[in-house]
Amino acid sequence: SWMSCRGFFNLAIGELKGRWKVFGSKSQFYGVMKKVMRPPMTLDEVQPCIEIWKGLPALFPSGVPPPKKLGQPSEALFHILMISVPSENAAAFLGRHPLSCPLLLIHQENCMIAIGKNPVTAFPKDLLHKGFLYVMAFYYALHLTYPKCIATLLSVLQTEVLGDVLHEQDSTASYKRALSEWKRFAN
């Protein structure tokens, strides 16, 4: 029945959020240990989330550089819109962004997920800690291919947070190496 199905989904979503929370906590320590992140120094949840988002591509590198227009691999995942720069609005940024994958834009008061040049959804900035789950949901729902510059990171999230099996052809050397190092640290 619908009610039992709804209960199952609520349970599954709760488990998924729990795995993300554990992964996020462990990845902060892992990032500090590997000198990729700084220890969290604030009670504000937004800044540590941003630090995790910046650091995760370095913790789980793909070995493929991002497109030149991006700069850092984390720019394939998210971008902070600078309100002090007049030309830095969502539409202008998306027009320049070279990838057509799900991207989280962080603004002063809210966040938006866009795919390619199209905004898809928005949510309050205080839910930024759920942003990775939203991005991964769009990859899944739309059956999108991971950008090569962050494929290892997204593959690790697929197996460690989503609990999904990776196809053998997607199990690259960089994924195996990153996952092995992560397992040694996390266990």
mmCIF file of C-alpha atoms in Angstrom:
data_model
loop_
_atom_site.group_PDB
_atom_site.id
_atom_site.type_symbol
_atom_site.label_atom_id
_atom_site.label_comp_id
_atom_site.label_asym_id
_atom_site.label_seq_id
_atom_site.Cartn_x
_atom_site.Cartn_y
_atom_site.Cartn_z
ATOM 1 C CA SER A 1 0.000 0.000 0.000
ATOM 2 C CA TRP A 2 0.986 3.641 -0.361
ATOM 3 C CA MET A 3 1.481 4.110 3.383
ATOM 4 C CA SER A 4 3.930 1.206 3.688
ATOM 5 C CA CYS A 5 5.776 2.431 0.603
ATOM 6 C CA ARG A 6 5.953 5.937 2.074
ATOM 7 C CA GLY A 7 7.287 4.514 5.347
ATOM 8 C CA PHE A 8 9.978 2.628 3.441
ATOM 9 C CA PHE A 9 11.073 5.794 1.612
ATOM 10 C CA ASN A 10 11.162 7.784 4.849
ATOM 11 C CA LEU A 11 13.325 5.080 6.410
ATOM 12 C CA ALA A 12 15.622 4.922 3.359
ATOM 13 C CA ILE A 13 15.988 8.713 3.237
ATOM 14 C CA GLY A 14 16.738 8.789 6.961
ATOM 15 C CA GLU A 15 19.449 6.148 6.500
ATOM 16 C CA LEU A 16 20.894 8.062 3.542
ATOM 17 C CA LYS A 17 21.041 11.297 5.545
ATOM 18 C CA GLY A 18 22.728 9.404 8.373
ATOM 19 C CA ARG A 19 25.374 7.946 6.035
ATOM 20 C CA TRP A 20 26.010 11.427 4.593
ATOM 21 C CA LYS A 21 26.398 12.895 8.090
ATOM 22 C CA VAL A 22 28.893 10.190 9.089
ATOM 23 C CA PHE A 23 30.766 10.527 5.787
ATOM 24 C CA GLY A 24 30.883 14.329 6.147
ATOM 25 C CA SER A 25 32.224 14.107 9.702
ATOM 26 C CA LYS A 26 34.865 11.538 8.812
ATOM 27 C CA SER A 27 35.858 13.434 5.674
ATOM 28 C CA GLN A 28 36.491 16.570 7.756
ATOM 29 C CA PHE A 29 38.988 14.646 9.889
ATOM 30 C CA TYR A 30 40.427 12.944 6.810
ATOM 31 C CA GLY A 31 40.826 16.324 5.108
ATOM 32 C CA VAL A 32 42.560 17.845 8.133
ATOM 33 C CA MET A 33 44.854 14.828 8.381
ATOM 34 C CA LYS A 34 45.779 15.114 4.678
ATOM 35 C CA LYS A 35 46.207 18.895 5.082
ATOM 36 C CA VAL A 36 43.489 19.604 2.509
ATOM 37 C CA MET A 37 41.063 21.201 4.993
ATOM 38 C CA ARG A 38 41.294 23.269 8.137
ATOM 39 C CA PRO A 39 39.657 22.110 11.352
ATOM 40 C CA PRO A 40 36.145 23.548 11.762
ATOM 41 C CA MET A 41 36.355 26.640 13.985
ATOM 42 C CA THR A 42 32.764 27.839 13.986
ATOM 43 C CA LEU A 43 29.364 26.688 15.164
ATOM 44 C CA ASP A 44 27.888 27.970 11.902
ATOM 45 C CA GLU A 45 27.061 24.989 9.665
ATOM 46 C CA VAL A 46 27.544 26.825 6.359
ATOM 47 C CA GLN A 47 31.311 27.452 6.460
ATOM 48 C CA PRO A 48 32.275 23.848 7.361
ATOM 49 C CA CYS A 49 30.023 22.641 4.511
ATOM 50 C CA ILE A 50 31.824 24.925 2.085
ATOM 51 C CA GLU A 51 35.201 23.666 3.364
ATOM 52 C CA ILE A 52 34.070 20.067 2.807
ATOM 53 C CA TRP A 53 32.818 20.881 -0.691
ATOM 54 C CA LYS A 54 36.152 22.532 -1.523
ATOM 55 C CA GLY A 55 38.226 19.725 -0.054
ATOM 56 C CA LEU A 56 36.444 16.596 -1.259
ATOM 57 C CA PRO A 57 37.773 16.705 -4.858
ATOM 58 C CA ALA A 58 41.324 16.873 -3.436
ATOM 59 C CA LEU A 59 40.639 13.975 -1.050
ATOM 60 C CA PHE A 60 39.296 11.809 -3.873
ATOM 61 C CA PRO A 61 41.154 13.066 -6.974
ATOM 62 C CA SER A 62 40.268 11.801 -10.423
ATOM 63 C CA GLY A 63 43.620 12.492 -12.026
ATOM 64 C CA VAL A 64 41.897 14.397 -14.825
ATOM 65 C CA PRO A 65 42.230 18.167 -14.663
ATOM 66 C CA PRO A 66 39.064 20.283 -14.845
ATOM 67 C CA PRO A 67 38.370 22.363 -17.953
ATOM 68 C CA LYS A 68 40.600 25.467 -17.987
ATOM 69 C CA LYS A 69 37.649 27.810 -17.434
ATOM 70 C CA LEU A 70 36.903 26.093 -14.115
ATOM 71 C CA GLY A 71 40.201 26.376 -12.300
ATOM 72 C CA GLN A 72 39.599 24.076 -9.314
ATOM 73 C CA PRO A 73 37.797 20.697 -9.534
ATOM 74 C CA SER A 74 35.385 21.875 -6.816
ATOM 75 C CA GLU A 75 34.012 24.376 -9.368
ATOM 76 C CA ALA A 76 32.465 21.373 -11.136
ATOM 77 C CA LEU A 77 30.352 20.899 -7.984
ATOM 78 C CA PHE A 78 29.616 24.322 -6.592
ATOM 79 C CA HIS A 79 30.259 28.041 -6.900
ATOM 80 C CA ILE A 80 29.797 30.859 -4.416
ATOM 81 C CA LEU A 81 28.223 33.868 -6.090
ATOM 82 C CA MET A 82 30.030 37.027 -4.983
ATOM 83 C CA ILE A 83 27.475 39.739 -4.243
ATOM 84 C CA SER A 84 30.181 42.391 -4.293
ATOM 85 C CA VAL A 85 30.808 41.724 -8.012
ATOM 86 C CA PRO A 86 27.938 43.115 -10.127
ATOM 87 C CA SER A 87 28.545 40.720 -13.036
ATOM 88 C CA GLU A 88 28.468 37.730 -10.663
ATOM 89 C CA ASN A 89 24.815 36.755 -10.873
ATOM 90 C CA ALA A 90 23.493 33.248 -11.474
ATOM 91 C CA ALA A 91 22.545 33.744 -15.129
ATOM 92 C CA ALA A 92 25.888 35.333 -16.038
ATOM 93 C CA PHE A 93 27.849 32.646 -14.214
ATOM 94 C CA LEU A 94 25.881 29.781 -15.771
ATOM 95 C CA GLY A 95 26.446 31.325 -19.205
ATOM 96 C CA ARG A 96 30.211 31.025 -18.648
ATOM 97 C CA HIS A 97 30.249 27.632 -16.895
ATOM 98 C CA PRO A 98 31.743 25.029 -19.261
ATOM 99 C CA LEU A 99 30.038 21.904 -17.870
ATOM 100 C CA SER A 100 26.423 20.817 -18.168
ATOM 101 C CA CYS A 101 26.290 18.774 -14.970
ATOM 102 C CA PRO A 102 24.360 19.495 -11.744
ATOM 103 C CA LEU A 103 25.958 22.477 -10.036
ATOM 104 C CA LEU A 104 25.199 24.076 -6.687
ATOM 105 C CA LEU A 105 25.262 27.877 -6.627
ATOM 106 C CA ILE A 106 25.590 29.427 -3.195
ATOM 107 C CA HIS A 107 24.257 32.952 -2.731
ATOM 108 C CA GLN A 108 24.095 35.181 0.304
ATOM 109 C CA GLU A 109 20.673 33.906 1.424
ATOM 110 C CA ASN A 110 19.879 30.770 -0.578
ATOM 111 C CA CYS A 111 21.232 28.034 -2.795
ATOM 112 C CA MET A 112 20.266 26.922 -6.265
ATOM 113 C CA ILE A 113 20.944 23.819 -8.292
ATOM 114 C CA ALA A 114 21.370 24.316 -11.999
ATOM 115 C CA ILE A 115 22.014 21.865 -14.784
ATOM 116 C CA GLY A 116 23.844 23.402 -17.688
ATOM 117 C CA LYS A 117 22.529 26.933 -18.022
ATOM 118 C CA ASN A 118 19.146 26.113 -16.458
ATOM 119 C CA PRO A 119 18.235 26.698 -12.807
ATOM 120 C CA VAL A 120 16.338 23.649 -11.567
ATOM 121 C CA THR A 121 15.558 24.202 -7.890
ATOM 122 C CA ALA A 122 16.388 26.440 -4.953
ATOM 123 C CA PHE A 123 16.580 25.856 -1.218
ATOM 124 C CA PRO A 124 17.484 27.888 1.896
ATOM 125 C CA LYS A 125 21.178 28.313 2.650
ATOM 126 C CA ASP A 126 20.742 26.751 6.088
ATOM 127 C CA LEU A 127 20.127 23.429 4.265
ATOM 128 C CA LEU A 128 23.509 23.606 2.521
ATOM 129 C CA HIS A 129 24.592 20.465 4.392
ATOM 130 C CA LYS A 130 22.072 18.566 2.227
ATOM 131 C CA GLY A 131 23.369 20.085 -1.005
ATOM 132 C CA PHE A 132 25.521 17.093 -1.967
ATOM 133 C CA LEU A 133 22.526 14.802 -1.602
ATOM 134 C CA TYR A 134 20.511 17.078 -3.884
ATOM 135 C CA VAL A 135 23.288 17.143 -6.484
ATOM 136 C CA MET A 136 23.629 13.343 -6.375
ATOM 137 C CA ALA A 137 19.849 12.995 -6.672
ATOM 138 C CA PHE A 138 19.923 14.893 -9.966
ATOM 139 C CA TYR A 139 22.730 12.697 -11.305
ATOM 140 C CA TYR A 140 20.608 9.660 -10.464
ATOM 141 C CA ALA A 141 17.208 10.936 -11.560
ATOM 142 C CA LEU A 142 18.513 12.156 -14.922
ATOM 143 C CA HIS A 143 21.052 9.331 -15.467
ATOM 144 C CA LEU A 144 23.883 11.813 -15.999
ATOM 145 C CA THR A 145 27.513 10.873 -16.546
ATOM 146 C CA TYR A 146 29.998 12.159 -13.975
ATOM 147 C CA PRO A 147 32.430 14.829 -15.240
ATOM 148 C CA LYS A 148 35.876 13.251 -15.502
ATOM 149 C CA CYS A 149 37.481 15.844 -13.199
ATOM 150 C CA ILE A 150 35.274 14.783 -10.240
ATOM 151 C CA ALA A 151 34.326 11.233 -11.285
ATOM 152 C CA THR A 152 36.347 9.593 -8.508
ATOM 153 C CA LEU A 153 34.726 11.744 -5.825
ATOM 154 C CA LEU A 154 31.204 11.134 -7.138
ATOM 155 C CA SER A 155 31.921 7.401 -7.469
ATOM 156 C CA VAL A 156 33.079 7.288 -3.833
ATOM 157 C CA LEU A 157 29.902 9.110 -2.787
ATOM 158 C CA GLN A 158 27.856 6.670 -4.861
ATOM 159 C CA THR A 159 29.294 3.671 -3.029
ATOM 160 C CA GLU A 160 29.929 5.083 0.458
ATOM 161 C CA VAL A 161 26.940 7.389 0.951
ATOM 162 C CA LEU A 162 24.291 6.182 -1.459
ATOM 163 C CA GLY A 163 25.223 2.544 -0.864
ATOM 164 C CA ASP A 164 25.032 1.808 -4.583
ATOM 165 C CA VAL A 165 27.273 -0.629 -6.429
ATOM 166 C CA LEU A 166 29.663 0.799 -8.992
ATOM 167 C CA HIS A 167 29.753 -0.909 -12.401
ATOM 168 C CA GLU A 168 33.076 -2.637 -13.045
ATOM 169 C CA GLN A 169 33.790 -0.451 -16.115
ATOM 170 C CA ASP A 170 33.460 2.651 -13.886
ATOM 171 C CA SER A 171 35.844 1.285 -11.264
ATOM 172 C CA THR A 172 38.939 3.228 -12.336
ATOM 173 C CA ALA A 173 42.415 2.993 -10.850
ATOM 174 C CA SER A 174 41.976 6.399 -9.178
ATOM 175 C CA TYR A 175 38.666 5.249 -7.653
ATOM 176 C CA LYS A 176 40.221 2.016 -6.325
ATOM 177 C CA ARG A 177 43.197 3.915 -4.873
ATOM 178 C CA ALA A 178 41.027 6.635 -3.282
ATOM 179 C CA LEU A 179 38.579 4.119 -1.842
ATOM 180 C CA SER A 180 41.393 1.974 -0.451
ATOM 181 C CA GLU A 181 42.975 4.985 1.299
ATOM 182 C CA TRP A 182 39.564 6.091 2.597
ATOM 183 C CA LYS A 183 38.759 2.608 3.956
ATOM 184 C CA ARG A 184 42.115 2.454 5.764
ATOM 185 C CA PHE A 185 41.351 5.812 7.379
ATOM 186 C CA ALA A 186 37.634 5.365 8.091
ATOM 187 C CA ASN A 187 37.761 1.869 9.566
#
